[in-house]
mmCIF file of C-alpha atoms in Angstrom:
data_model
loop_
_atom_site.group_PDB
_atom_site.id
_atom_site.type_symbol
_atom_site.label_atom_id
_atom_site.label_comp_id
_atom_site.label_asym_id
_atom_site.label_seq_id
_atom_site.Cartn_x
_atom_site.Cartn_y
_atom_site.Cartn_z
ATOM 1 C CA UNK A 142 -15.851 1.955 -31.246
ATOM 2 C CA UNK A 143 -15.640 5.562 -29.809
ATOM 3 C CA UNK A 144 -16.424 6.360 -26.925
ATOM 4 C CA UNK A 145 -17.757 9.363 -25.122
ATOM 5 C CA UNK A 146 -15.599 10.940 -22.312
ATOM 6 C CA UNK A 147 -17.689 12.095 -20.343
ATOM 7 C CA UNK A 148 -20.220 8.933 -19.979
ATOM 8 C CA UNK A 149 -17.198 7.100 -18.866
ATOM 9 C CA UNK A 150 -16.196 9.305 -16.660
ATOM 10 C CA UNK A 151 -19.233 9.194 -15.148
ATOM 11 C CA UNK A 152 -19.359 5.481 -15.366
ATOM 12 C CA UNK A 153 -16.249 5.505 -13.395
ATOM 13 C CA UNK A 154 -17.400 7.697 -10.951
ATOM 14 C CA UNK A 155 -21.020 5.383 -10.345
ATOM 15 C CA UNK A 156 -18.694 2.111 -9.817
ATOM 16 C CA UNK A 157 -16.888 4.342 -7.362
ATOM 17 C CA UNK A 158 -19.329 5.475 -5.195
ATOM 18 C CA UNK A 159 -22.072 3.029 -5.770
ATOM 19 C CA UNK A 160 -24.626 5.060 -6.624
ATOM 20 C CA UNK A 161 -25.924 5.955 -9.937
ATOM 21 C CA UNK A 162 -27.886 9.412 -8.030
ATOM 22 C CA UNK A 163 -24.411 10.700 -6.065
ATOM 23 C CA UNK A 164 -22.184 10.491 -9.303
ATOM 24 C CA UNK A 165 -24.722 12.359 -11.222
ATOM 25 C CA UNK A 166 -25.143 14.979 -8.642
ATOM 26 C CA UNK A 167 -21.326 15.429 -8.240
ATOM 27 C CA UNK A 168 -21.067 15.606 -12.479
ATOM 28 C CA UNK A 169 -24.142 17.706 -12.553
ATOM 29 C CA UNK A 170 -25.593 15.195 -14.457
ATOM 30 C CA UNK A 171 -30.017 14.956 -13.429
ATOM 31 C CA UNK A 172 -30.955 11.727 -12.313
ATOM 32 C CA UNK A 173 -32.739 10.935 -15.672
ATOM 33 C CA UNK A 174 -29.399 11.809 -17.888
ATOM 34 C CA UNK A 175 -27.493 9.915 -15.599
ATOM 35 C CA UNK A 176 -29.445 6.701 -15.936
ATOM 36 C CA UNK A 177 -29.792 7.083 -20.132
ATOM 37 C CA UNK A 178 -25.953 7.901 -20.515
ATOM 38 C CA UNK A 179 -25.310 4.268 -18.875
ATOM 39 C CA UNK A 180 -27.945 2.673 -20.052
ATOM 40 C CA UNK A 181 -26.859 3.808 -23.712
ATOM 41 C CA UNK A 182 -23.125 2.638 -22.592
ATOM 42 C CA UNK A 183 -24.281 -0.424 -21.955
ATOM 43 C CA UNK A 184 -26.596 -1.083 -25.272
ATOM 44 C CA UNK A 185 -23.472 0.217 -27.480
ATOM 45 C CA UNK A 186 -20.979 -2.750 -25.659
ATOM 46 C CA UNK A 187 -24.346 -5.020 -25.818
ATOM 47 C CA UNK A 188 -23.158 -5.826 -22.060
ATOM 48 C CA UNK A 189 -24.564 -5.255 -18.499
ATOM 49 C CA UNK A 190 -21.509 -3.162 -16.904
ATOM 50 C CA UNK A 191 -23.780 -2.501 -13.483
ATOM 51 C CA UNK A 192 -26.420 -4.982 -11.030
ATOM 52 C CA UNK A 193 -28.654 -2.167 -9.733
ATOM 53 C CA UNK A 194 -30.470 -2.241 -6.276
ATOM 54 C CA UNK A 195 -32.723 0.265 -4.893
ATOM 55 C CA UNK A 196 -29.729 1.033 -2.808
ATOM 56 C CA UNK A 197 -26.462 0.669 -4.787
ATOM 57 C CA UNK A 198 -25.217 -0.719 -7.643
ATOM 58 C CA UNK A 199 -22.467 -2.509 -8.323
ATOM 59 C CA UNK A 200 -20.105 -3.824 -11.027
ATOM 60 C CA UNK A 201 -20.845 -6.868 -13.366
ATOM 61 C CA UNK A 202 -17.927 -8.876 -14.093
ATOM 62 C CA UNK A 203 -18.280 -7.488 -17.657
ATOM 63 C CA UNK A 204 -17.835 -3.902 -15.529
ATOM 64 C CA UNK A 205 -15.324 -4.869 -14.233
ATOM 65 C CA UNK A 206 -13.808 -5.774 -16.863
ATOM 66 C CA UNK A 207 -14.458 -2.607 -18.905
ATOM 67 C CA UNK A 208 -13.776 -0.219 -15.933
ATOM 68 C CA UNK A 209 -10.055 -1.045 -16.539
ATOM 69 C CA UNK A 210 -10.038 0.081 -20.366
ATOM 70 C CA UNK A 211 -12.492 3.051 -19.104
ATOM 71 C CA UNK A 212 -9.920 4.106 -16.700
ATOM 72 C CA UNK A 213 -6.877 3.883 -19.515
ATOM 73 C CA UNK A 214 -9.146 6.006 -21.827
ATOM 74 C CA UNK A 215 -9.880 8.695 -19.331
ATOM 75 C CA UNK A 216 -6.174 8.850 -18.032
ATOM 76 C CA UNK A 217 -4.804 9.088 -21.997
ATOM 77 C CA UNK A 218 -7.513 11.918 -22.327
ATOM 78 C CA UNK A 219 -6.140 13.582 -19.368
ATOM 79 C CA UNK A 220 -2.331 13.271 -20.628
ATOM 80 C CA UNK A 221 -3.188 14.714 -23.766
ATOM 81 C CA UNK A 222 -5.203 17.662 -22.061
ATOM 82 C CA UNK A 223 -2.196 18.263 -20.177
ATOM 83 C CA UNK A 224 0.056 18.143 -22.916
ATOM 84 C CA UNK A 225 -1.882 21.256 -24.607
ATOM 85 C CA UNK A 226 -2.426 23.329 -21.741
ATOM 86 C CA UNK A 227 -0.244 25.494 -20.381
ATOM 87 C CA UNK A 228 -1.952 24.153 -16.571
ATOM 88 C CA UNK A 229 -0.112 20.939 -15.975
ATOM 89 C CA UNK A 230 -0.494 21.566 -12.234
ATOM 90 C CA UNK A 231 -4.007 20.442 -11.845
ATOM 91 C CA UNK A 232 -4.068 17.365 -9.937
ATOM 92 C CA UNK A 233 -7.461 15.739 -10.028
ATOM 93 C CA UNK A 234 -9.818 12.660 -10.296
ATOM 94 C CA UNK A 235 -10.097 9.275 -9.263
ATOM 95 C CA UNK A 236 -7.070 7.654 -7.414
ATOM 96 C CA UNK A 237 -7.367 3.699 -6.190
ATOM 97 C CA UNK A 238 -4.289 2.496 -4.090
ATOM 98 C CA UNK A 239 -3.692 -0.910 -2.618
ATOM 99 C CA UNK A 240 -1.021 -1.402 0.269
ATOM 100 C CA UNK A 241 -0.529 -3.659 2.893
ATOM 101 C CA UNK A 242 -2.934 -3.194 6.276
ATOM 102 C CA UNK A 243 -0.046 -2.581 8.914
ATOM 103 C CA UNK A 244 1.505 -0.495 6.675
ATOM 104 C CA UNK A 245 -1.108 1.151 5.606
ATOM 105 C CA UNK A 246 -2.922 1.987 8.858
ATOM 106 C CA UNK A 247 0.732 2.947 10.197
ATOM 107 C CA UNK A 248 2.541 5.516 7.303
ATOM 108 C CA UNK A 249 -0.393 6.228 4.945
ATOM 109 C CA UNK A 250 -3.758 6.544 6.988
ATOM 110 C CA UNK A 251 -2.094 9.386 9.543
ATOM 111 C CA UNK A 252 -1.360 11.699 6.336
ATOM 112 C CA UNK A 253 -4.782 10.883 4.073
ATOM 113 C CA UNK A 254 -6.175 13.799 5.347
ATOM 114 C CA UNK A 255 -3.308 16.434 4.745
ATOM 115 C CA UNK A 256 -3.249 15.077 0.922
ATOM 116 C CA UNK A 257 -6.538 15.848 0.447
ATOM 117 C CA UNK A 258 -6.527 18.997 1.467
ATOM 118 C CA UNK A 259 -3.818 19.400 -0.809
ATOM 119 C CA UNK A 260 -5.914 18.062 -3.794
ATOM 120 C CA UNK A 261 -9.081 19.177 -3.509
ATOM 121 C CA UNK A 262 -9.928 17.234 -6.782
ATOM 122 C CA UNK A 263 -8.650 13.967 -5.488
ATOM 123 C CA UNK A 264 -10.912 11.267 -4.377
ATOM 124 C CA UNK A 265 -8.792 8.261 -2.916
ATOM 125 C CA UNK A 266 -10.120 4.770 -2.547
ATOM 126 C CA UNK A 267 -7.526 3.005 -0.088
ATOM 127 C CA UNK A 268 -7.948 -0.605 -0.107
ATOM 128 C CA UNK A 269 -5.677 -2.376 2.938
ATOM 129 C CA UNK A 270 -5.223 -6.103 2.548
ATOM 130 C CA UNK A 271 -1.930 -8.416 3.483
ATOM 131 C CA UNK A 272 -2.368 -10.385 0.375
ATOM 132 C CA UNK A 273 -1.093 -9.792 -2.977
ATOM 133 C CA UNK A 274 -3.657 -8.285 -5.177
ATOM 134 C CA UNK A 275 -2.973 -8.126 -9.117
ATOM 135 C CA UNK A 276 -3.337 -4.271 -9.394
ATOM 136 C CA UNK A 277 -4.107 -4.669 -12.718
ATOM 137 C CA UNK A 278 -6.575 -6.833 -12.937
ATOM 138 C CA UNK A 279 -8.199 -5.287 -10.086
ATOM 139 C CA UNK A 280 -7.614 -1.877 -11.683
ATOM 140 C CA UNK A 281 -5.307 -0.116 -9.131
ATOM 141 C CA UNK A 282 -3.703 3.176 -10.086
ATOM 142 C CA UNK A 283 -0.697 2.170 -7.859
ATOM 143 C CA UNK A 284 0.432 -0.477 -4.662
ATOM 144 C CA UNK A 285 2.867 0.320 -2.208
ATOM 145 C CA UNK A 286 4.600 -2.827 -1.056
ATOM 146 C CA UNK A 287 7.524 -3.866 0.879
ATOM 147 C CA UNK A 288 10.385 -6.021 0.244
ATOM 148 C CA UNK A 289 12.670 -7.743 -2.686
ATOM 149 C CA UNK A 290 10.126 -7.612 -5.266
ATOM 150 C CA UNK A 291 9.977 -10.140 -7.924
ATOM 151 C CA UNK A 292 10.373 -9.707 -11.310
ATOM 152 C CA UNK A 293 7.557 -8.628 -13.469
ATOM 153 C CA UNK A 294 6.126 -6.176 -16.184
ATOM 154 C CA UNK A 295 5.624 -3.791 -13.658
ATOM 155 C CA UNK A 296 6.804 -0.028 -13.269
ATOM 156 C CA UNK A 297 8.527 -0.130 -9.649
ATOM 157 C CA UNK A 298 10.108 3.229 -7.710
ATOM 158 C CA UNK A 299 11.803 2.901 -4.729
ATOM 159 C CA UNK A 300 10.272 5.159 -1.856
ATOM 160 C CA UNK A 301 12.330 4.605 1.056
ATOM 161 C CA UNK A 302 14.273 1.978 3.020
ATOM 162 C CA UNK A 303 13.114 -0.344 5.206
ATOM 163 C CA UNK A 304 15.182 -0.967 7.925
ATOM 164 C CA UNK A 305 14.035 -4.257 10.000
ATOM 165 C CA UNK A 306 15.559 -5.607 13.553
ATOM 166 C CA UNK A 307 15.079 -8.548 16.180
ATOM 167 C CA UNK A 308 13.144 -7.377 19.184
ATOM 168 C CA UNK A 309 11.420 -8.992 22.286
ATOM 169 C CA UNK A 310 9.855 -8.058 25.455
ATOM 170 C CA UNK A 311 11.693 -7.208 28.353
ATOM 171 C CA UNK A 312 9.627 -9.878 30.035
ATOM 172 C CA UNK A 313 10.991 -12.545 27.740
ATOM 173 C CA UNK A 314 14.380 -11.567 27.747
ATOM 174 C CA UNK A 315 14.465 -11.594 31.828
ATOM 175 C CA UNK A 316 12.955 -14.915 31.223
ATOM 176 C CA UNK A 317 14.890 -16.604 28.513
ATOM 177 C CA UNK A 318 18.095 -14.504 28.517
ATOM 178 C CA UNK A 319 19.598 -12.102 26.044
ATOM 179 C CA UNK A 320 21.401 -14.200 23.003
ATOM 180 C CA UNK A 321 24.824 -12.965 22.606
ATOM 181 C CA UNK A 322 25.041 -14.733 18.940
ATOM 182 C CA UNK A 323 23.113 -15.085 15.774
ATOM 183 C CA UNK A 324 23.375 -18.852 16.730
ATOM 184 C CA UNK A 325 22.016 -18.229 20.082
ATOM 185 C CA UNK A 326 18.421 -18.013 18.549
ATOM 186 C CA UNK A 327 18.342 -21.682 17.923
ATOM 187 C CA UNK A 328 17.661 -21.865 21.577
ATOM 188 C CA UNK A 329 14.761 -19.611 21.822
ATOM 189 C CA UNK A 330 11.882 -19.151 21.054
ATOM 190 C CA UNK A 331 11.201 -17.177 17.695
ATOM 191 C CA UNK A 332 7.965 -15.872 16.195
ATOM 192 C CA UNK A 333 7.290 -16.574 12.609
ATOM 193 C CA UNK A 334 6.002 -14.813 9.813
ATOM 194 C CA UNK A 335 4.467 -17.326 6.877
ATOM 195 C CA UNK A 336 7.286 -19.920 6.097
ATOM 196 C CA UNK A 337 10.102 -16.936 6.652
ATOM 197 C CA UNK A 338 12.444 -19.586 9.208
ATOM 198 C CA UNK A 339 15.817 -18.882 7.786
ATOM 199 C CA UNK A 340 16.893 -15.708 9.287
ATOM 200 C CA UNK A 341 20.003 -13.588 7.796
ATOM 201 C CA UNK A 342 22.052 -11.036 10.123
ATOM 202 C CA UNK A 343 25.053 -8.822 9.374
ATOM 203 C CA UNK A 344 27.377 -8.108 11.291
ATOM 204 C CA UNK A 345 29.395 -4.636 11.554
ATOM 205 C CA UNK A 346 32.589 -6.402 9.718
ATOM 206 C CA UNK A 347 29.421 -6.874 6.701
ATOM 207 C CA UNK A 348 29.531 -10.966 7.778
ATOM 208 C CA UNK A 349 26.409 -12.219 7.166
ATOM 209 C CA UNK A 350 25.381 -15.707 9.123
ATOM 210 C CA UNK A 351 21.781 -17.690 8.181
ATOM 211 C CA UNK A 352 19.967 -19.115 11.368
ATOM 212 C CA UNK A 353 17.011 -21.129 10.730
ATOM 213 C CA UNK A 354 14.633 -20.313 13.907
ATOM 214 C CA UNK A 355 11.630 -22.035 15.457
ATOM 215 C CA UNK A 356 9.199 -21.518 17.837
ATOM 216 C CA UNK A 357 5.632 -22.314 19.047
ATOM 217 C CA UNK A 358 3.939 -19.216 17.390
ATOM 218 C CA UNK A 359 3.354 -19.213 13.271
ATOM 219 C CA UNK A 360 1.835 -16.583 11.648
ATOM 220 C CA UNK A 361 0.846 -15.166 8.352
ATOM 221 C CA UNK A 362 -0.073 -11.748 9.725
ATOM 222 C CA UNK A 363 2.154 -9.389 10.165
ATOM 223 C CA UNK A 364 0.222 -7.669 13.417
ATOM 224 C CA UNK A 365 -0.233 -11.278 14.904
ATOM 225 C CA UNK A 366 3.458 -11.105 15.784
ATOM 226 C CA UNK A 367 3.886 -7.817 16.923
ATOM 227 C CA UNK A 368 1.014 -8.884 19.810
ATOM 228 C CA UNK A 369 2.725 -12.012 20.490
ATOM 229 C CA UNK A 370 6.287 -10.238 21.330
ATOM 230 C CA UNK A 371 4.006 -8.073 23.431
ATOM 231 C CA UNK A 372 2.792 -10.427 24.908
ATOM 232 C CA UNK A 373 5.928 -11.888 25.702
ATOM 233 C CA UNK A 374 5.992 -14.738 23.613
ATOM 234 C CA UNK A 375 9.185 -14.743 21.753
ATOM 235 C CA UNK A 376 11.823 -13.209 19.818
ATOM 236 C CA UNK A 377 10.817 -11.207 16.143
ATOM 237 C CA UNK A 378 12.095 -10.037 13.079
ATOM 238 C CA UNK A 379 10.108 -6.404 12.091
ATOM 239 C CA UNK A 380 10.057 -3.141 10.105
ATOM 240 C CA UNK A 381 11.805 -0.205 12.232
ATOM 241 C CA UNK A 382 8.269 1.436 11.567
ATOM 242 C CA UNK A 383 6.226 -1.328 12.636
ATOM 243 C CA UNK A 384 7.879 -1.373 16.804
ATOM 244 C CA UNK A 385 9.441 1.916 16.910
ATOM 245 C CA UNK A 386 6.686 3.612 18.999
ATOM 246 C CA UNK A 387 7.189 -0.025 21.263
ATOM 247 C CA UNK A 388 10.916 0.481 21.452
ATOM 248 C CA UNK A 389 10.226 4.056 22.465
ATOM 249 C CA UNK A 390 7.791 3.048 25.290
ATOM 250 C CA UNK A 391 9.940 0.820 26.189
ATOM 251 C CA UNK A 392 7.540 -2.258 25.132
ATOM 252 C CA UNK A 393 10.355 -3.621 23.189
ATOM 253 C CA UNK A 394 13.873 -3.845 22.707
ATOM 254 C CA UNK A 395 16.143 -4.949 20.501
ATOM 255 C CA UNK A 396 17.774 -8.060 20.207
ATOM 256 C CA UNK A 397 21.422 -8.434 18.902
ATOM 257 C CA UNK A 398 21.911 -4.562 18.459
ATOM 258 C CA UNK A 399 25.107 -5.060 16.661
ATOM 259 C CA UNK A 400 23.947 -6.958 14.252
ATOM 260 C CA UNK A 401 21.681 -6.019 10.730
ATOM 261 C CA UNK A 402 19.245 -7.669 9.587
ATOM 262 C CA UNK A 403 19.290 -8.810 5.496
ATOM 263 C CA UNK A 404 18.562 -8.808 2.769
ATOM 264 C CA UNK A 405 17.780 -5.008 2.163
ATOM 265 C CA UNK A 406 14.498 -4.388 2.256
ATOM 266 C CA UNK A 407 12.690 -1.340 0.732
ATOM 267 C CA UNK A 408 9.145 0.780 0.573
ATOM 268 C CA UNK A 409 7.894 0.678 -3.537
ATOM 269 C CA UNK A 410 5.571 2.426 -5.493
ATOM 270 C CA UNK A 411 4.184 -0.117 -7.746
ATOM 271 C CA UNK A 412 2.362 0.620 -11.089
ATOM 272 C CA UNK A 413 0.948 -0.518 -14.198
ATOM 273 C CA UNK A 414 3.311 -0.419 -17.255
ATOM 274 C CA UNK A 415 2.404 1.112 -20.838
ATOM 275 C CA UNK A 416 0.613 3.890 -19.175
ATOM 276 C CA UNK A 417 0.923 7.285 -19.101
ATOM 277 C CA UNK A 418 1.341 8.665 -15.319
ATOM 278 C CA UNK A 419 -1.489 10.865 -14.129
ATOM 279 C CA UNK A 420 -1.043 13.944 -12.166
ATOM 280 C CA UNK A 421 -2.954 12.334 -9.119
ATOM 281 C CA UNK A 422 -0.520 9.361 -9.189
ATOM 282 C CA UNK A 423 2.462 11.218 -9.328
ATOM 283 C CA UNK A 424 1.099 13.547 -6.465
ATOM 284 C CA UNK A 425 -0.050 11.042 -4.310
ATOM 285 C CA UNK A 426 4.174 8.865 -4.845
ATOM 286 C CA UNK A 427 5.889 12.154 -4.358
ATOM 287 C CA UNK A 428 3.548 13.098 -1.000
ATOM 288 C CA UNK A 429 4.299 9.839 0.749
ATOM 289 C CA UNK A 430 7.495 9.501 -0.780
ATOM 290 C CA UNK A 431 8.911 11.999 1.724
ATOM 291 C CA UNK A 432 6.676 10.860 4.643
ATOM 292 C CA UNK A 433 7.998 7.820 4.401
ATOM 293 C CA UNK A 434 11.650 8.841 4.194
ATOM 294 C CA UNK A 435 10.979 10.885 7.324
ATOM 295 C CA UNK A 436 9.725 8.098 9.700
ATOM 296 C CA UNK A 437 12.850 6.490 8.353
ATOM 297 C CA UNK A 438 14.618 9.096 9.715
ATOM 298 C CA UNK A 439 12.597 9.338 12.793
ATOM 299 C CA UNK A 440 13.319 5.187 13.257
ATOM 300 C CA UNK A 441 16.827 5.502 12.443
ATOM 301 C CA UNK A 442 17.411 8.249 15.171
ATOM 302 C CA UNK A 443 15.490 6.532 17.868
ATOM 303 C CA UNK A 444 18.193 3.275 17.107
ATOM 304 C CA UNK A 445 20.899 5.178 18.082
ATOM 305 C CA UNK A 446 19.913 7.165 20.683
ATOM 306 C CA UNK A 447 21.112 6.416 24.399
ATOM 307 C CA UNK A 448 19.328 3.138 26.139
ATOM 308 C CA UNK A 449 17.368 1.912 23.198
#
């Protein structure tokens, strides 16, 4: 079955903005072409791809489905162009990134609008969630996560590191004491992330001691427990970029400074396999790559200076 380009394109472009008028308008498609292109779509796959409204439409699960193979065509199509012309620099089209919300709203939200300026032919969909999402099944062009990641089919590049630390209130600390020792943190109170209880240090020497914490706080959000060490209720394990505008305030501060925390954690840019990269993805990993690397930097800098 062949397919015409340009009807998935703008098939692609109607799921994205949810409207059938808007994605004609911005293809220069009339209103009457744009409705008989999908309609005919949809009578060749002898499918529904869309639910219409007089307001929006949205994808079928059938859409759904096909908007992943429509998105593989069009990003093939756009290899190839590239391949043939001598203008490999144009960066355009749809891009659809998943991350996780802190993160997000942190390191990627603060620089959207400096890479779109740069790509005037980019249209980002940023979807923020703390859970897991199958990028492709959901038809994501890329995820940045954090972490060890597990093993899997997919095509993984390493960003940045991601330094992490133990930090409380000064509030807590004037009211529990400082722990001198890994072991010390048996005796306090400690905020938990999900069923993360075991918590690994290093010291300078590169010793590394396991001390299983507990406390009255569990949480499976990662914001949840940078308000509760605000609020004084504990001792944390976090990101560098997560606290490091609290550590600068003076909000928080860290706990066992001469120790590291393990295992290595890093930032990833996540991706299908089998497909061909597309100018916009590449764009959009390079552009945050170095972002990234600087508030690294940044973090790393404010560690060592005087009093923190």
């Amino acid at each position: 079955m062949a397919f015409d380009l340009k009807t998935l394109e703008l098939f692609v472009r109607v799921a994205a903005l949810g409207a059938l008028g808007k994605a004609g308008e911005d293809m220069r498609i009339s209103p009457t072409a744009t409705t008989q292109r999908i309609q005919a779509l949809e009578a060749e796959l002898g499918v529904r791809l869309l639910h219409r409204t007089t307001r929006a439409v949205s994808l079928t699960p059938e859409g759904e489905t096909f908007m992943l193979h429509a998105r593989q065509i069009l990003d093939s199509a756009e290899e190839a162009r590239a391949a043939m012309s001598s203008s490999r620099s144009r960066v355009f089209g749809d891009l659809r990134v998943t991350a996780s919300a802190a993160f997000g709203r942190s390191q990627i939200v603060p620089h959207i609008g400096e890479f779109l300026r740069l790509y005037p032919e980019v249209s980002l969909r940023l979807d923020l969630s703390d859970s897991m999402v199958d990028i492709i099944e959901h038809g994501y062009d890329l995820a940045i996560r954090i972490g060890a990641l597990a093993s899997s089919s997919l095509v993984a590049r390493k960003l940045a590191q991601n330094p992490r630390l133990l930090v409380a209130a000064p509030a807590y600390l004037e009211r529990a004491g400082q722990p001198a020792s890994p072991a010390d943190l048996r005796s306090h109170s400690c905020i938990v992330l999900g069923e993360t209880r075991n918590w690994l240090l290093r010291d300078a020497m590169g010793t590394e001691v396991e001390t299983r914490v507990s406390g009255r706080f569990t949480t499976n959000f990662g914001e949840a427990v940078t308000e509760a060490l605000l609020q004084g209720l504990g001792i944390g394990l976090k990101s560098l970029w997560d606290v490091a505008d609290h550590l600068q305030a003076g909000r928080l501060v860290r706990v066992l400074p001469d120790y590291s925390v393990g295992p290595d954690w890093h930032v990833w840019a996540v991706r299908p396999p089998n497909r061909v990269l597309p100018s916009r993805v590449q764009a959009f990993i390079e552009f945050f790559e170095k972002r990234f690397q600087t508030a690294v930097q940044q973090g790393t800098a404010l560690l060592h200076a005087p009093g923190t």
